[in-house]
Amino acid sequence: MKKKLDIPTICLFLTTMMVLGFILTPIWITVAVSFNQGNYIVFPPNGFSIRWYLEFFNDYTWMMAFKNSLMVAAATMVISTTAGVLSALGYMRRKFPGRNLINLIIMMPFLVPGIIIGICLLIFLHKIHLSGTYVAVVIGHCLWGIPTVFLLVQAVLSGYDFTIEDAARDLGAGPIKTFFTITLPCIKTGIFTAMIFSFITSFGEFNIALFVTDPTTTTMPVQIWNSLKYEVTPIVAAVSTVMIFFTLVGIGAGAKFIGVNKITQM
Amino acid sequence: MYDVELVDLNKNYRNVIAVEDVSLEIKKGEFLFLLGPSGCGKTTTLRMIGGMEEPTSGTIRIQGKDVSNVPPEKRDTSTVFQNWALFPHKTISENVAFGLVLRKVPKATINEEVKKYLAMVGLDGFGDRYPNQLSGGQKQRVALARALIVNPAVLLLDEPLSALDLKLRHQMRFEIKRIQKNLKVTTIFVTHDQTEALAMADRIVIMNKGRIEQIGTPTDVYFNPKTKFVSDFIGEMNFMPGKLIKKENSTAKVALSDFCHLDIPCADTSRLTQDVMVGIRPEKLFVKSDPTPSNAGILLPVTMEEVTFLGQLLRFHVTFEGKMMIVDDFGGINRALRYQKLETAYIEINPKDCLLIPEQGDVL
Amino acid sequence: MESAIKKNTLPARMHEAYRKNKFFIMFLPAVIIVSSFFFIPILSLLRISFYSYVEMGVFDPGFNLENYVKFLTDPFYLQVIWYTMKIALTVTMICLIFGYPVAYYISCMTGKWKMFLLLLLIIPLWTNLIVRIYGWFVILGSQGLLNSILLSLNLIEKPLSIVFSTTAVVIGLLDNVFPWILLIMISVMEGIEWPLIEAARDLGAGRIKTFYEITFKLSLPGVAVAGLFAFVWSVGEYAVPSLLGSSSQRTISIEIADQMLNMLNWPFGAAMAFVLFAISVSVLLINNWLSSRSNITR
């Protein structure tokens, strides 16, 4: 479409900027106040310092939560990527009876509010004596990680020609050999991206984690929630900025691997 | 012994019957075509031979061995896919070498063979490129080399030319035929393009709605179609409704109108009923300006509707008793142009060129 | 002869079924995880919702509907449900009204500029919600960005207190669903074929008329899908109302969390959670129906 500068276009442009501004402001402002010098959050910040980062890195509770989050996210990443990539490959390869049911089963946890998963797992894990363990959190996060990977790899596979697998089989490669010499190399960037985004999903997840963690397995978002319940301290800004940094690096890598388009297609 | 034998092959997808009772034997070194409209089951049949699909019932034998449930990697077949299915992350050499690498052939031999086969398909020096750097015709050649290098018992080609433009398609026909004859490899070629089949095939299998309609040489299926479908599908055919007047030993008298009767040769008149169809190819009809028959022909008075210039021939659209017919005239542009101005003319039919098609059943 | 020795015994038939459907193995890890840690827990949630409460953490495993009756008839909880619905509907409406033109604008763009806008969209999408809620504290707080701007412009005399109010909750929820809804609507509008639009203009329809006749009408099912998602995610959201909302106005999810974590009345919490689950699932089913319909029309 030709770009024309008329009144409707300008209105559309302004609305877009407004909405994007609305959803981006909380992010950049958090980054900005994290370098604040004073004891209270003020905007504009009074002076530049990294004291809140130092406090974060020297605080036992925060570092514990940081470590927990990293561990849980890493485990979630491995499990969700494996399960999600396999499902997406099976799902996209051909039409079969029950295809919609499979989609519904895998996507359901992602589509219902997170608190429901949290409550269910709270009750269920209590029954099987797993509550408060790392396993509990990882399980909860996989319920979100798998659909994330499933959707993302589907977007990646929409440009993938499955007949090359037929060709490999035809030339003498068994199913396992075909998977490792043909399928995997062709979609490896997609899989890396899926790993990154399942990591980010788990790293920032709150609604499930709140119900399945105990003080020893608290993750960062839960710790932020705990501290916000009492007061709004600038240390949270520093913690948040660290998490934003993780997200930005992840998105940057994903965009480089498979392009912005594929990421938004999911 | 045959190279490929199909016995009562069936394939159903849930309630859809894709292939029904297909039986077929293919001799060693034969170039066989599976021809039919889209959705006729030809590709499914090919994929079953290659092992990409499993038959619902029936037996597939390759060189005498039952391979019905053998996975594709353990069958001695190679396939060239419709979109060529080259591995995008491997170079052309690596693509071609793939089958040999899996067979643990020594590296030096592989390099030699790859060179040889790339040269055979006319792609020397392209080994280090990637598939996305090649044109459609070049990709086609790579796919062919990749399939042939493993020296398969049977080569399967699944509409390999349909994605190419017309000129290239004609050129590739010739090359595939040449390579096939040189290597003497048993080949099954799937296409919906009848000219491709007529031009290249040793034998053609015409399929419709999952069933085999006719098997025969190109001249066979063109001149002696066994079913109405084949007569309509191969080449062009005018169909005229007629009434049976009289059955004799080897001819049937058919009336196209009150005054136009044809004595059509017919081996078996027993199945004929009152209503019949008379089929005749457009090139077997002649346009005339005056009502004098040249030899054994019968003349039909027609109205000239339209004349189309098609390069090597002139095509007349005429109506006989309200029914549209096509007449092709190869008799030189000058002769043919004379008829262009006519409003009414005559077409000459030789009864020997006519096919008699009963209401039900096959062509007689 | 492999097929010759095939027998019609049960193991043989099972082996046959396995061989024909072995690609289902690919779904096994995902389906096992989701079934055992989502669908089975949902069932135990349903079961526990019929227990009755004795004292904190002690329940009588009977089978009665008292928890559901309490939740759906008690005026206090009815008010909670009403408040939750009201907020979710407000968010959905605002989201659609402002999201539609933005999605239209972005879907009409091409090239680098579009990629840039999409990038700006997926950054908040993947930034976790708690962090963004914190950002809203900074913006809406008494010494925050908004107040300092308004004060310096002399528009107000003393700082407004927006945090811990319904307004703050709506803002937080909007921030949460906006990126998702925009992406859904953009993908719907990109599915509308440009030749159609050109054809309409070619036939003499004006720009506004073309937009209404083609883009708007074709995108309606997609907009409905987006709206339903916005509603489901807003109804069930917990972090936003618990942090940005006032303590007197409570949503369903806050009540659920309160019963589960503080009151330790799990049967009642489970009953409320199951109602929330039922609402979400029915909306999703409507959604499924809508999107299959819009696929046919496209």
Coordinates of C-alpha atoms in Angstrom, one line a residue, chain A residues 93-94 96-98 161 163-175 177 181-183 185-186, chain B residues 14 47 50 52 71-73 77-79 81 83 85-90 98-99 102-103 146-147 150:
Chain A
R93 CA 3.9 -33.5 9.7
R94 CA 0.5 -34.6 8.6
F96 CA -4.5 -37.5 11.4
P97 CA -7.7 -38.3 13.4
G98 CA -7.6 -36.6 16.8
D161 CA 9.3 -29.1 3.8
T163 CA 9.2 -34.4 2.1
I164 CA 13.0 -34.0 2.6
E165 CA 12.5 -36.5 5.4
D166 CA 10.8 -38.9 3.0
A167 CA 13.7 -38.3 0.6
A168 CA 16.2 -39.2 3.4
R169 CA 14.3 -42.4 4.3
D170 CA 14.0 -43.3 0.6
L171 CA 17.8 -43.0 0.2
G172 CA 18.4 -45.4 3.1
A173 CA 18.4 -43.4 6.4
G174 CA 16.4 -44.9 9.2
P175 CA 13.9 -42.8 11.2
K177 CA 19.2 -41.2 11.5
T181 CA 20.9 -35.7 10.0
I182 CA 18.0 -34.0 8.3
T183 CA 15.3 -32.7 10.6
P185 CA 20.0 -29.5 11.4
C186 CA 17.2 -27.9 9.4
Chain B
R14 CA -10.5 -43.4 6.9
R47 CA 4.3 -43.7 -2.6
G50 CA 8.5 -46.4 -2.5
M52 CA 6.2 -43.7 2.1
P71 CA 10.2 -49.2 5.5
P72 CA 11.5 -47.1 2.6
E73 CA 15.1 -47.1 3.8
T77 CA 13.8 -47.8 -4.7
S78 CA 14.8 -44.2 -5.2
T79 CA 12.3 -41.3 -5.6
F81 CA 9.9 -35.9 -5.5
N83 CA 9.3 -30.4 -5.3
A85 CA 13.0 -32.3 -1.7
L86 CA 16.7 -31.4 -1.7
F87 CA 18.3 -31.0 1.7
P88 CA 18.6 -27.2 2.1
H89 CA 21.4 -27.4 4.6
K90 CA 23.7 -29.6 2.4
F98 CA 23.8 -38.8 0.8
G99 CA 22.7 -42.3 -0.2
L102 CA 24.6 -44.1 4.4
R103 CA 25.8 -47.2 2.6
R146 CA 20.8 -38.1 -6.0
A147 CA 18.2 -40.8 -6.7
V150 CA 22.5 -45.5 -5.3

